[in-house]
mmCIF file of C-alpha atoms in Angstrom:
data_model
loop_
_atom_site.group_PDB
_atom_site.id
_atom_site.type_symbol
_atom_site.label_atom_id
_atom_site.label_comp_id
_atom_site.label_asym_id
_atom_site.label_seq_id
_atom_site.Cartn_x
_atom_site.Cartn_y
_atom_site.Cartn_z
ATOM 1 C CA MET A 1 2.130 14.778 -47.926
ATOM 2 C CA LYS A 2 4.962 14.549 -45.360
ATOM 3 C CA THR A 3 4.894 13.004 -41.900
ATOM 4 C CA TYR A 4 6.966 14.117 -38.887
ATOM 5 C CA LEU A 5 7.448 12.725 -35.393
ATOM 6 C CA VAL A 6 6.893 15.636 -32.997
ATOM 7 C CA GLY A 7 6.763 16.809 -29.406
ATOM 8 C CA GLY A 8 7.488 14.717 -26.350
ATOM 9 C CA ALA A 9 8.712 11.678 -28.267
ATOM 10 C CA VAL A 10 11.501 13.720 -29.870
ATOM 11 C CA ARG A 11 12.340 15.385 -26.565
ATOM 12 C CA ASP A 12 12.522 12.122 -24.622
ATOM 13 C CA GLU A 13 14.517 10.389 -27.349
ATOM 14 C CA LEU A 14 17.135 13.156 -27.210
ATOM 15 C CA LEU A 15 17.223 12.892 -23.406
ATOM 16 C CA GLY A 16 17.648 9.124 -23.540
ATOM 17 C CA ARG A 17 14.363 8.617 -21.735
ATOM 18 C CA PRO A 18 11.804 5.927 -22.613
ATOM 19 C CA VAL A 19 9.369 7.069 -25.319
ATOM 20 C CA ARG A 20 5.927 6.045 -24.070
ATOM 21 C CA GLU A 21 3.834 7.445 -26.897
ATOM 22 C CA ARG A 22 4.529 8.913 -30.285
ATOM 23 C CA ASP A 23 2.634 11.766 -31.927
ATOM 24 C CA TRP A 24 2.873 12.703 -35.584
ATOM 25 C CA VAL A 25 2.161 15.806 -37.654
ATOM 26 C CA VAL A 26 1.100 15.520 -41.268
ATOM 27 C CA VAL A 27 1.935 18.397 -43.616
ATOM 28 C CA GLY A 28 0.330 18.880 -47.013
ATOM 29 C CA SER A 29 -2.744 16.714 -46.523
ATOM 30 C CA THR A 30 -6.479 17.056 -45.937
ATOM 31 C CA PRO A 31 -9.035 15.174 -43.851
ATOM 32 C CA GLU A 32 -10.426 13.571 -46.991
ATOM 33 C CA ALA A 33 -7.009 12.316 -48.063
ATOM 34 C CA MET A 34 -6.352 10.861 -44.589
ATOM 35 C CA LEU A 35 -9.683 9.047 -44.608
ATOM 36 C CA ASP A 36 -8.974 7.685 -48.072
ATOM 37 C CA LEU A 37 -5.735 6.203 -46.689
ATOM 38 C CA GLY A 38 -7.682 4.334 -44.009
ATOM 39 C CA TYR A 39 -7.022 6.638 -41.052
ATOM 40 C CA ARG A 40 -9.881 7.062 -38.553
ATOM 41 C CA GLN A 41 -10.722 10.610 -37.476
ATOM 42 C CA VAL A 42 -11.083 11.200 -33.724
ATOM 43 C CA GLY A 43 -10.496 14.931 -33.235
ATOM 44 C CA ARG A 44 -13.471 17.221 -32.850
ATOM 45 C CA ASP A 45 -11.753 20.606 -32.469
ATOM 46 C CA PHE A 46 -9.097 19.900 -35.100
ATOM 47 C CA PRO A 47 -8.324 16.976 -37.417
ATOM 48 C CA VAL A 48 -6.620 14.136 -35.539
ATOM 49 C CA PHE A 49 -6.496 10.637 -36.993
ATOM 50 C CA LEU A 50 -5.560 7.176 -35.781
ATOM 51 C CA HIS A 51 -3.198 5.101 -37.900
ATOM 52 C CA PRO A 52 -5.060 2.090 -39.377
ATOM 53 C CA GLN A 53 -2.398 -0.385 -38.179
ATOM 54 C CA ASN A 54 -0.705 0.859 -34.999
ATOM 55 C CA GLY A 55 -3.333 3.291 -33.642
ATOM 56 C CA GLU A 56 -0.851 6.166 -33.167
ATOM 57 C CA GLU A 57 -2.159 9.726 -33.474
ATOM 58 C CA TYR A 58 -1.554 11.736 -36.629
ATOM 59 C CA ALA A 59 -2.656 15.381 -36.601
ATOM 60 C CA LEU A 60 -2.811 17.675 -39.592
ATOM 61 C CA ALA A 61 -0.453 20.630 -39.266
ATOM 62 C CA ARG A 62 -2.417 23.543 -37.856
ATOM 63 C CA THR A 63 -2.278 27.095 -36.580
ATOM 64 C CA GLU A 64 -4.236 28.544 -33.667
ATOM 65 C CA ARG A 65 -5.819 31.924 -33.105
ATOM 66 C CA LYS A 66 -7.016 33.136 -29.708
ATOM 67 C CA THR A 67 -10.708 34.094 -29.766
ATOM 68 C CA GLY A 68 -11.876 33.817 -26.165
ATOM 69 C CA PRO A 69 -10.920 33.043 -22.563
ATOM 70 C CA GLY A 70 -9.746 29.708 -21.253
ATOM 71 C CA HIS A 71 -8.042 26.658 -22.634
ATOM 72 C CA ARG A 72 -10.625 26.163 -25.365
ATOM 73 C CA GLY A 73 -10.866 29.761 -26.543
ATOM 74 C CA PHE A 74 -9.012 29.104 -29.793
ATOM 75 C CA VAL A 75 -9.876 28.731 -33.453
ATOM 76 C CA CYS A 76 -7.706 26.167 -35.200
ATOM 77 C CA HIS A 77 -6.935 26.136 -38.891
ATOM 78 C CA ALA A 78 -5.636 22.959 -40.515
ATOM 79 C CA GLY A 79 -4.914 22.952 -44.212
ATOM 80 C CA PRO A 80 -2.380 21.594 -46.693
ATOM 81 C CA GLU A 81 -0.689 24.996 -46.832
ATOM 82 C CA VAL A 82 0.221 25.047 -43.112
ATOM 83 C CA THR A 83 3.951 24.412 -42.705
ATOM 84 C CA LEU A 84 5.726 22.312 -40.123
ATOM 85 C CA GLU A 85 7.370 25.396 -38.605
ATOM 86 C CA GLU A 86 3.987 27.109 -38.265
ATOM 87 C CA ASP A 87 2.688 24.031 -36.434
ATOM 88 C CA LEU A 88 5.715 23.899 -34.132
ATOM 89 C CA ALA A 89 5.450 27.631 -33.412
ATOM 90 C CA ARG A 90 2.113 27.173 -31.623
ATOM 91 C CA ARG A 91 3.611 24.787 -29.048
ATOM 92 C CA ASP A 92 4.371 25.734 -25.456
ATOM 93 C CA LEU A 93 8.077 25.083 -24.865
ATOM 94 C CA THR A 94 11.076 24.899 -27.160
ATOM 95 C CA VAL A 95 11.897 21.411 -25.883
ATOM 96 C CA ASN A 96 8.460 20.316 -27.130
ATOM 97 C CA ALA A 97 8.743 22.145 -30.460
ATOM 98 C CA MET A 98 11.087 19.798 -32.298
ATOM 99 C CA ALA A 99 10.361 17.238 -35.005
ATOM 100 C CA ARG A 100 12.039 14.411 -36.866
ATOM 101 C CA THR A 101 11.626 13.746 -40.561
ATOM 102 C CA GLU A 102 10.963 10.284 -41.914
ATOM 103 C CA ASP A 103 14.714 9.802 -42.492
ATOM 104 C CA GLY A 104 15.537 10.854 -38.902
ATOM 105 C CA THR A 105 16.675 14.428 -39.530
ATOM 106 C CA LEU A 106 16.024 16.728 -36.568
ATOM 107 C CA VAL A 107 13.937 19.839 -37.288
ATOM 108 C CA ASP A 108 14.575 22.382 -34.535
ATOM 109 C CA PRO A 109 13.560 25.936 -35.530
ATOM 110 C CA PHE A 110 13.412 27.254 -31.931
ATOM 111 C CA ASP A 111 16.657 25.798 -30.510
ATOM 112 C CA GLY A 112 14.947 23.186 -28.379
ATOM 113 C CA GLN A 113 17.975 20.887 -28.470
ATOM 114 C CA ALA A 114 20.182 23.627 -27.029
ATOM 115 C CA ASP A 115 17.635 24.188 -24.251
ATOM 116 C CA LEU A 116 17.608 20.454 -23.538
ATOM 117 C CA GLN A 117 21.363 20.519 -23.132
ATOM 118 C CA ALA A 118 21.066 23.579 -20.881
ATOM 119 C CA ARG A 119 18.233 21.915 -18.908
ATOM 120 C CA LEU A 120 16.015 24.904 -19.623
ATOM 121 C CA LEU A 121 12.233 25.206 -19.954
ATOM 122 C CA ARG A 122 11.686 28.193 -22.236
ATOM 123 C CA HIS A 123 8.523 29.306 -24.042
ATOM 124 C CA VAL A 124 8.468 29.329 -27.836
ATOM 125 C CA SER A 125 6.802 32.718 -28.299
ATOM 126 C CA ASP A 126 4.618 35.294 -26.575
ATOM 127 C CA ALA A 127 1.621 33.241 -27.758
ATOM 128 C CA PHE A 128 2.396 31.174 -24.635
ATOM 129 C CA SER A 129 0.409 33.741 -22.653
ATOM 130 C CA GLU A 130 -2.752 33.021 -24.640
ATOM 131 C CA ASP A 131 -3.261 29.688 -22.866
ATOM 132 C CA PRO A 132 -3.236 29.841 -19.025
ATOM 133 C CA LEU A 133 -3.012 26.047 -18.785
ATOM 134 C CA ARG A 134 0.600 26.381 -19.897
ATOM 135 C CA VAL A 135 1.527 27.783 -16.487
ATOM 136 C CA PHE A 136 0.600 24.426 -14.964
ATOM 137 C CA ARG A 137 2.182 22.509 -17.831
ATOM 138 C CA VAL A 138 5.538 24.191 -17.250
ATOM 139 C CA ALA A 139 5.326 23.351 -13.552
ATOM 140 C CA ARG A 140 4.471 19.755 -14.431
ATOM 141 C CA PHE A 141 7.412 19.466 -16.841
ATOM 142 C CA ALA A 142 9.670 20.792 -14.091
ATOM 143 C CA ALA A 143 8.447 17.894 -11.934
ATOM 144 C CA GLN A 144 8.835 15.320 -14.702
ATOM 145 C CA LEU A 145 12.267 16.535 -15.815
ATOM 146 C CA PRO A 146 14.356 16.806 -12.627
ATOM 147 C CA GLY A 147 17.239 19.205 -12.982
ATOM 148 C CA PHE A 148 15.430 21.460 -15.462
ATOM 149 C CA ARG A 149 14.846 25.083 -14.499
ATOM 150 C CA VAL A 150 12.379 27.590 -15.899
ATOM 151 C CA ALA A 151 13.963 30.277 -18.077
ATOM 152 C CA PRO A 152 13.802 33.706 -16.403
ATOM 153 C CA GLU A 153 11.766 35.201 -19.249
ATOM 154 C CA THR A 154 9.297 32.309 -19.080
ATOM 155 C CA ALA A 155 9.019 32.615 -15.295
ATOM 156 C CA ALA A 156 8.308 36.334 -15.690
ATOM 157 C CA LEU A 157 5.609 35.635 -18.255
ATOM 158 C CA MET A 158 3.990 33.024 -16.012
ATOM 159 C CA ALA A 159 3.986 35.483 -13.114
ATOM 160 C CA ARG A 160 2.329 38.120 -15.263
ATOM 161 C CA MET A 161 -0.367 35.661 -16.341
ATOM 162 C CA ALA A 162 -1.025 34.788 -12.699
ATOM 163 C CA ARG A 163 -1.205 38.472 -11.671
ATOM 164 C CA ASP A 164 -3.663 39.133 -14.494
ATOM 165 C CA GLY A 165 -6.032 36.482 -13.102
ATOM 166 C CA MET A 166 -5.833 34.289 -16.188
ATOM 167 C CA LEU A 167 -5.642 31.047 -14.206
ATOM 168 C CA ALA A 168 -9.233 31.494 -13.052
ATOM 169 C CA GLU A 169 -10.322 30.930 -16.671
ATOM 170 C CA LEU A 170 -9.291 27.267 -16.516
ATOM 171 C CA SER A 171 -11.532 24.296 -15.829
ATOM 172 C CA ALA A 172 -11.005 22.255 -12.686
ATOM 173 C CA GLU A 173 -10.573 19.108 -14.774
ATOM 174 C CA ARG A 174 -7.576 20.494 -16.677
ATOM 175 C CA VAL A 175 -5.847 21.766 -13.536
ATOM 176 C CA TRP A 176 -6.410 18.416 -11.830
ATOM 177 C CA GLN A 177 -4.923 16.548 -14.811
ATOM 178 C CA GLU A 178 -1.696 18.512 -14.537
ATOM 179 C CA LEU A 179 -1.558 18.085 -10.759
ATOM 180 C CA GLU A 180 -2.136 14.333 -10.962
ATOM 181 C CA LYS A 181 0.593 13.928 -13.584
ATOM 182 C CA ALA A 182 2.976 15.938 -11.422
ATOM 183 C CA LEU A 183 2.177 13.773 -8.386
ATOM 184 C CA GLY A 184 3.215 10.727 -10.389
ATOM 185 C CA SER A 185 6.507 12.287 -11.467
ATOM 186 C CA GLY A 186 10.043 11.921 -10.170
ATOM 187 C CA ALA A 187 10.091 15.280 -8.350
ATOM 188 C CA PRO A 188 6.509 16.348 -7.526
ATOM 189 C CA GLU A 189 7.676 19.052 -5.123
ATOM 190 C CA ARG A 190 9.024 20.977 -8.119
ATOM 191 C CA PHE A 191 5.481 21.425 -9.432
ATOM 192 C CA PHE A 192 4.563 23.486 -6.387
ATOM 193 C CA GLU A 193 7.885 25.306 -6.216
ATOM 194 C CA VAL A 194 7.503 26.589 -9.768
ATOM 195 C CA LEU A 195 3.897 27.653 -9.179
ATOM 196 C CA GLU A 196 4.789 29.439 -5.945
ATOM 197 C CA GLN A 197 7.649 31.288 -7.608
ATOM 198 C CA ALA A 198 5.160 32.490 -10.236
ATOM 199 C CA GLY A 199 2.539 33.445 -7.649
ATOM 200 C CA ALA A 200 0.277 30.875 -9.297
ATOM 201 C CA MET A 201 -1.078 28.904 -6.329
ATOM 202 C CA THR A 202 -4.164 31.139 -6.408
ATOM 203 C CA PRO A 203 -6.992 30.404 -7.074
ATOM 204 C CA TRP A 204 -6.678 26.617 -7.404
ATOM 205 C CA LEU A 205 -4.154 25.485 -4.785
ATOM 206 C CA VAL A 206 -4.332 28.125 -2.063
ATOM 207 C CA GLU A 207 -4.470 25.580 0.786
ATOM 208 C CA LEU A 208 -1.150 24.093 -0.341
ATOM 209 C CA ALA A 209 0.815 27.348 -0.514
ATOM 210 C CA GLY A 210 3.894 27.412 1.684
ATOM 211 C CA LEU A 211 3.584 23.833 2.935
ATOM 212 C CA ASP A 212 6.522 21.559 3.698
ATOM 213 C CA ARG A 213 6.645 19.156 0.761
ATOM 214 C CA SER A 214 9.922 17.439 1.594
ATOM 215 C CA LYS A 215 8.168 14.083 1.989
ATOM 216 C CA LEU A 216 6.673 14.006 -1.490
ATOM 217 C CA PRO A 217 9.685 12.721 -3.470
ATOM 218 C CA GLU A 218 9.394 9.246 -1.942
ATOM 219 C CA PRO A 219 8.002 6.729 -4.449
ATOM 220 C CA GLY A 220 4.334 5.982 -4.085
ATOM 221 C CA PRO A 221 0.976 6.146 -5.833
ATOM 222 C CA ALA A 222 -0.434 9.552 -6.723
ATOM 223 C CA GLU A 223 -3.199 9.157 -4.127
ATOM 224 C CA ALA A 224 -0.639 8.696 -1.362
ATOM 225 C CA ARG A 225 1.364 11.704 -2.466
ATOM 226 C CA PHE A 226 -1.771 13.833 -2.561
ATOM 227 C CA ALA A 227 -2.699 12.586 0.902
ATOM 228 C CA ALA A 228 0.765 13.536 2.142
ATOM 229 C CA LEU A 229 -0.076 17.134 1.255
ATOM 230 C CA ALA A 230 -3.071 16.872 3.592
ATOM 231 C CA TRP A 231 -0.775 16.130 6.548
ATOM 232 C CA HIS A 232 -0.613 19.887 7.108
ATOM 233 C CA LEU A 233 -4.329 20.554 6.515
ATOM 234 C CA ASP A 234 -7.538 19.945 8.387
ATOM 235 C CA ARG A 235 -10.483 18.045 7.002
ATOM 236 C CA GLU A 236 -12.389 21.169 5.968
ATOM 237 C CA GLN A 237 -9.421 22.480 4.010
ATOM 238 C CA VAL A 238 -9.131 19.152 2.210
ATOM 239 C CA ARG A 239 -12.815 19.260 1.297
ATOM 240 C CA ASN A 240 -12.489 22.805 -0.014
ATOM 241 C CA LEU A 241 -9.408 21.911 -2.076
ATOM 242 C CA CYS A 242 -10.901 18.722 -3.507
ATOM 243 C CA GLY A 243 -14.220 20.377 -4.250
ATOM 244 C CA ARG A 244 -12.515 23.180 -6.153
ATOM 245 C CA LEU A 245 -10.378 20.739 -8.155
ATOM 246 C CA LYS A 246 -13.152 18.156 -8.574
ATOM 247 C CA ALA A 247 -10.669 15.571 -7.334
ATOM 248 C CA PRO A 248 -11.648 11.898 -7.712
ATOM 249 C CA GLY A 249 -13.296 10.379 -4.661
ATOM 250 C CA ARG A 250 -10.420 8.020 -3.844
ATOM 251 C CA PHE A 251 -8.028 10.975 -3.605
ATOM 252 C CA GLN A 252 -10.357 12.958 -1.361
ATOM 253 C CA ARG A 253 -11.158 10.030 0.956
ATOM 254 C CA LEU A 254 -7.526 9.230 1.649
ATOM 255 C CA ALA A 255 -6.569 12.897 2.026
ATOM 256 C CA GLU A 256 -9.396 13.441 4.524
ATOM 257 C CA GLN A 257 -8.307 10.402 6.517
ATOM 258 C CA VAL A 258 -4.728 11.661 6.703
ATOM 259 C CA ALA A 259 -5.832 15.191 7.595
ATOM 260 C CA ALA A 260 -8.125 13.978 10.365
ATOM 261 C CA HIS A 261 -6.169 11.012 11.748
ATOM 262 C CA GLY A 262 -2.688 10.865 10.255
ATOM 263 C CA ARG A 263 -0.906 12.191 13.312
ATOM 264 C CA THR A 264 -2.901 9.957 15.654
ATOM 265 C CA LEU A 265 -1.992 6.893 13.601
ATOM 266 C CA ALA A 266 1.669 7.845 13.356
ATOM 267 C CA GLY A 267 1.896 8.620 17.087
ATOM 268 C CA TRP A 268 -0.559 6.014 18.350
ATOM 269 C CA ARG A 269 1.811 4.800 21.091
ATOM 270 C CA HIS A 270 1.386 8.124 22.917
ATOM 271 C CA ALA A 271 -2.189 9.038 21.950
ATOM 272 C CA GLN A 272 -5.294 8.659 24.080
ATOM 273 C CA PRO A 273 -6.578 5.071 23.574
ATOM 274 C CA PRO A 274 -10.180 6.095 22.734
ATOM 275 C CA THR A 275 -8.775 8.517 20.136
ATOM 276 C CA VAL A 276 -6.728 5.697 18.591
ATOM 277 C CA VAL A 277 -9.804 3.479 18.391
ATOM 278 C CA GLU A 278 -11.816 6.303 16.807
ATOM 279 C CA ALA A 279 -9.091 6.970 14.238
ATOM 280 C CA LEU A 280 -8.755 3.308 13.293
ATOM 281 C CA ASN A 281 -12.508 2.974 13.005
ATOM 282 C CA ASP A 282 -12.742 6.046 10.749
ATOM 283 C CA VAL A 283 -10.075 4.788 8.325
ATOM 284 C CA GLY A 284 -11.833 1.433 8.084
ATOM 285 C CA ALA A 285 -9.388 -0.614 10.141
ATOM 286 C CA LEU A 286 -12.102 -2.165 12.304
ATOM 287 C CA ALA A 287 -14.357 -3.213 9.429
ATOM 288 C CA ARG A 288 -13.270 -6.391 7.673
ATOM 289 C CA HIS A 289 -14.545 -5.272 4.259
ATOM 290 C CA ARG A 290 -12.491 -2.047 4.199
ATOM 291 C CA ASP A 291 -8.766 -1.564 3.644
ATOM 292 C CA PRO A 292 -6.989 0.755 6.120
ATOM 293 C CA GLU A 293 -3.561 0.180 4.580
ATOM 294 C CA PRO A 294 -3.482 3.301 2.354
ATOM 295 C CA ALA A 295 -4.109 5.575 5.349
ATOM 296 C CA ILE A 296 -1.580 3.780 7.541
ATOM 297 C CA ALA A 297 1.039 3.780 4.777
ATOM 298 C CA ALA A 298 0.454 7.491 4.162
ATOM 299 C CA ALA A 299 0.902 8.209 7.873
ATOM 300 C CA GLU A 300 4.147 6.190 7.814
ATOM 301 C CA ARG A 301 5.428 8.144 4.834
ATOM 302 C CA CYS A 302 4.591 11.514 6.348
ATOM 303 C CA ALA A 303 5.983 10.803 9.810
ATOM 304 C CA ARG A 304 8.822 8.546 8.600
ATOM 305 C CA VAL A 305 7.962 5.808 11.100
ATOM 306 C CA ARG A 306 7.161 2.118 10.809
ATOM 307 C CA LEU A 307 3.712 1.096 12.033
ATOM 308 C CA ASP A 308 3.951 -2.694 11.835
ATOM 309 C CA ASP A 309 2.958 -2.996 15.489
ATOM 310 C CA LEU A 310 -0.151 -0.919 14.775
ATOM 311 C CA ARG A 311 -1.057 -3.364 12.004
ATOM 312 C CA GLY A 312 -0.719 -6.197 14.480
ATOM 313 C CA LEU A 313 -2.947 -4.366 16.961
ATOM 314 C CA ILE A 314 -5.663 -3.968 14.330
ATOM 315 C CA GLY A 315 -6.175 -7.740 14.142
ATOM 316 C CA ARG A 316 -6.712 -7.927 17.908
ATOM 317 C CA LEU A 317 -9.146 -5.015 17.816
ATOM 318 C CA GLN A 318 -11.139 -6.603 14.988
ATOM 319 C CA ALA A 319 -11.511 -9.733 17.083
ATOM 320 C CA VAL A 320 -13.603 -7.817 19.630
ATOM 321 C CA THR A 321 -17.210 -8.265 18.496
ATOM 322 C CA ALA A 322 -20.738 -8.158 19.871
ATOM 323 C CA ALA A 323 -20.560 -11.899 20.470
ATOM 324 C CA ASP A 324 -18.208 -11.183 23.379
ATOM 325 C CA PHE A 325 -20.924 -9.255 25.220
ATOM 326 C CA ARG A 326 -24.048 -11.372 25.295
ATOM 327 C CA GLY A 327 -26.903 -9.712 27.092
ATOM 328 C CA LEU A 328 -25.903 -6.192 26.064
ATOM 329 C CA SER A 329 -27.491 -4.194 23.273
ATOM 330 C CA GLY A 330 -27.805 -0.669 21.917
ATOM 331 C CA PRO A 331 -25.587 2.038 23.429
ATOM 332 C CA GLU A 332 -24.404 -0.260 26.224
ATOM 333 C CA LEU A 333 -23.075 -2.774 23.688
ATOM 334 C CA GLY A 334 -21.304 -0.047 21.719
ATOM 335 C CA ASP A 335 -19.690 1.345 24.861
ATOM 336 C CA ALA A 336 -18.532 -2.112 25.934
ATOM 337 C CA ILE A 337 -16.890 -2.808 22.567
ATOM 338 C CA ARG A 338 -15.147 0.568 22.558
ATOM 339 C CA ASP A 339 -13.917 0.129 26.127
ATOM 340 C CA ALA A 340 -12.567 -3.337 25.376
ATOM 341 C CA ARG A 341 -10.753 -2.072 22.315
ATOM 342 C CA ALA A 342 -9.335 0.890 24.228
ATOM 343 C CA GLY A 343 -8.038 -1.583 26.827
ATOM 344 C CA LEU A 344 -6.222 -3.489 24.097
ATOM 345 C CA VAL A 345 -4.664 -0.218 22.915
ATOM 346 C CA VAL A 346 -3.463 0.505 26.465
ATOM 347 C CA ALA A 347 -1.875 -2.940 26.661
ATOM 348 C CA ALA A 348 -0.197 -2.489 23.281
ATOM 349 C CA GLN A 349 1.107 0.945 24.254
ATOM 350 C CA GLN A 350 2.604 -0.432 27.439
ATOM 351 C CA ALA A 351 4.266 -3.274 25.533
ATOM 352 C CA ALA A 352 5.661 -1.039 22.774
#
């Protein structure tokens, strides 16, 4: 039984990047032997075990054989006869197909170190085309590794997979995972650039094709970066995109707010006062139990303006309540509150 550090940990170590998690491959063992050593099995599709002390993942060396469509259409074989090189050969990119022995020796059968030095994302073998999720993974690595480019032969293979309609085989959850990781990366715009170059925005990201994404590199939470994409969309397009991707509710809510009201918030000084009041109400600015800050911050990021005076206005608008209009009720009360708030917007616009 031999144990090897593999994948992203080896790649990031060679790049001088922080290693956030470490994965291991075990060669020459069996599930029974791992259990006897105190490891806890967690993998259902193939044998993966957690170390009894540190909880790191140890997977038995395995091979894969394509048997059906989609990300899960594989049969995996793990046995003591599977070699380290056979395990590495099933991986997506050469930079992810390296290992270190227990004494620190680098095992690099596919020249991943040379590709790291060349800042190149290159597929290990033609088996890459058996898993359509790898198209999105390459795009995500391009976002996470600024300065890396996709090898021409890999780009051509990705384009062929897109033309053949293979991306439609994927689940929404897996596509969303890759998109969310890319949004949290150092260069999220690269994710979309790589997909567009491969003709791979269809069928999952059609609404985002060709958009200006120059604002995305600014630091910020993934929700805000996703909402920045919605700056160029309308609310219906956001709903279609989020429904297709099964995006989490917090992402969809903020994106819808930016799509519907982002420009009004960013340009509130020149917008119609009732429209400003409506926008602020819709993003929750006039309800004390809701937080409008994410929508306002997203509008700031997209328009590259500061909206501190709008934040100050919100407090004055919140202070207008039904108690100010005793004797009114129903529609008359609602109209009076809206008119009073619109008057405060007019005053703020004139003072700005």
